Amino acid sequence: MPAIVGAVQVISIGSSGVFNIGDAYKIMPVSTAKTFSGAGSFNTGDAITLYNNRSSTNTFDQDGVDQGNYFNA
């Protein structure tokens, strides 16, 4: 069934964002990322108590490729 879309205003789209209007069979953004973070980096909340005595993050990666975008076209 076709989509009926009214007025659309797009201010900005990020570098790995996808914008679609109407029907779509498959939407596959092509992006990968590796994030290194220490203990307690992504904590969210109102009253967090965190004790990181001697915390360290190992960023050594012995393999060259972790996850590729091979079949995203």
mmCIF file of C-alpha atoms in Angstrom:
data_model
loop_
_atom_site.group_PDB
_atom_site.id
_atom_site.type_symbol
_atom_site.label_atom_id
_atom_site.label_comp_id
_atom_site.label_asym_id
_atom_site.label_seq_id
_atom_site.Cartn_x
_atom_site.Cartn_y
_atom_site.Cartn_z
ATOM 1 C CA MET A 1 0.000 0.000 0.000
ATOM 2 C CA PRO A 2 1.525 3.335 -0.956
ATOM 3 C CA ALA A 3 2.269 5.870 1.728
ATOM 4 C CA ILE A 4 0.628 9.282 1.713
ATOM 5 C CA VAL A 5 3.006 11.876 3.136
ATOM 6 C CA GLY A 6 2.273 15.507 3.872
ATOM 7 C CA ALA A 7 4.778 18.331 4.215
ATOM 8 C CA VAL A 8 8.245 17.324 5.415
ATOM 9 C CA GLN A 9 11.063 19.556 6.624
ATOM 10 C CA VAL A 10 14.519 18.079 7.247
ATOM 11 C CA ILE A 11 16.987 20.309 9.056
ATOM 12 C CA SER A 12 19.969 17.971 9.125
ATOM 13 C CA ILE A 13 20.914 14.305 8.919
ATOM 14 C CA GLY A 14 24.028 12.848 10.524
ATOM 15 C CA SER A 15 26.753 11.152 8.524
ATOM 16 C CA SER A 16 25.446 7.663 9.295
ATOM 17 C CA GLY A 17 21.752 8.554 9.393
ATOM 18 C CA VAL A 18 18.994 7.234 7.148
ATOM 19 C CA PHE A 19 16.044 9.315 5.954
ATOM 20 C CA ASN A 20 13.127 7.573 4.295
ATOM 21 C CA ILE A 21 9.702 8.701 3.126
ATOM 22 C CA GLY A 22 7.270 6.111 1.906
ATOM 23 C CA ASP A 23 7.435 2.365 1.634
ATOM 24 C CA ALA A 24 10.758 0.589 2.052
ATOM 25 C CA TYR A 25 11.757 -3.044 1.690
ATOM 26 C CA LYS A 26 15.039 -2.768 3.542
ATOM 27 C CA ILE A 27 16.933 0.088 5.218
ATOM 28 C CA MET A 28 20.564 -0.658 6.001
ATOM 29 C CA PRO A 29 22.825 2.143 7.198
ATOM 30 C CA VAL A 30 26.452 1.392 6.353
ATOM 31 C CA SER A 31 28.493 2.200 9.438
ATOM 32 C CA THR A 32 30.599 0.465 12.058
ATOM 33 C CA ALA A 33 32.309 1.836 15.143
ATOM 34 C CA LYS A 34 34.508 0.633 17.965
ATOM 35 C CA THR A 35 34.213 2.321 21.333
ATOM 36 C CA PHE A 36 36.665 2.054 24.186
ATOM 37 C CA SER A 37 35.476 3.328 27.535
ATOM 38 C CA GLY A 38 36.522 2.944 31.120
ATOM 39 C CA ALA A 39 34.577 1.659 34.071
ATOM 40 C CA GLY A 40 31.488 3.742 34.778
ATOM 41 C CA SER A 41 31.621 5.700 31.508
ATOM 42 C CA PHE A 42 28.060 5.058 30.363
ATOM 43 C CA ASN A 43 26.290 5.216 33.724
ATOM 44 C CA THR A 44 23.124 7.287 33.809
ATOM 45 C CA GLY A 45 20.856 8.090 36.703
ATOM 46 C CA ASP A 46 20.199 10.464 39.552
ATOM 47 C CA ALA A 47 22.299 9.123 42.419
ATOM 48 C CA ILE A 48 25.209 7.007 41.183
ATOM 49 C CA THR A 49 28.050 6.154 43.523
ATOM 50 C CA LEU A 50 31.002 4.659 41.706
ATOM 51 C CA TYR A 51 34.373 3.594 43.073
ATOM 52 C CA ASN A 52 36.997 2.946 40.379
ATOM 53 C CA ASN A 53 40.198 2.251 42.205
ATOM 54 C CA ARG A 54 42.992 1.638 39.674
ATOM 55 C CA SER A 55 40.686 1.344 36.658
ATOM 56 C CA SER A 56 42.270 0.939 33.236
ATOM 57 C CA THR A 57 40.912 0.218 29.764
ATOM 58 C CA ASN A 58 42.840 -2.102 27.456
ATOM 59 C CA THR A 59 42.654 -0.720 23.912
ATOM 60 C CA PHE A 60 45.000 -3.260 22.309
ATOM 61 C CA ASP A 61 43.266 -5.128 19.496
ATOM 62 C CA GLN A 62 45.258 -7.913 17.901
ATOM 63 C CA ASP A 63 42.942 -8.593 14.959
ATOM 64 C CA GLY A 64 42.743 -6.122 12.079
ATOM 65 C CA VAL A 65 39.025 -6.261 11.312
ATOM 66 C CA ASP A 66 36.267 -6.885 13.847
ATOM 67 C CA GLN A 67 33.065 -6.528 11.866
ATOM 68 C CA GLY A 68 32.831 -5.428 8.272
ATOM 69 C CA ASN A 69 30.182 -3.972 6.005
ATOM 70 C CA TYR A 70 30.615 -6.682 3.398
ATOM 71 C CA PHE A 71 27.047 -7.401 2.352
ATOM 72 C CA ASN A 72 25.486 -3.955 2.875
ATOM 73 C CA ALA A 73 24.758 -2.520 -0.505
#
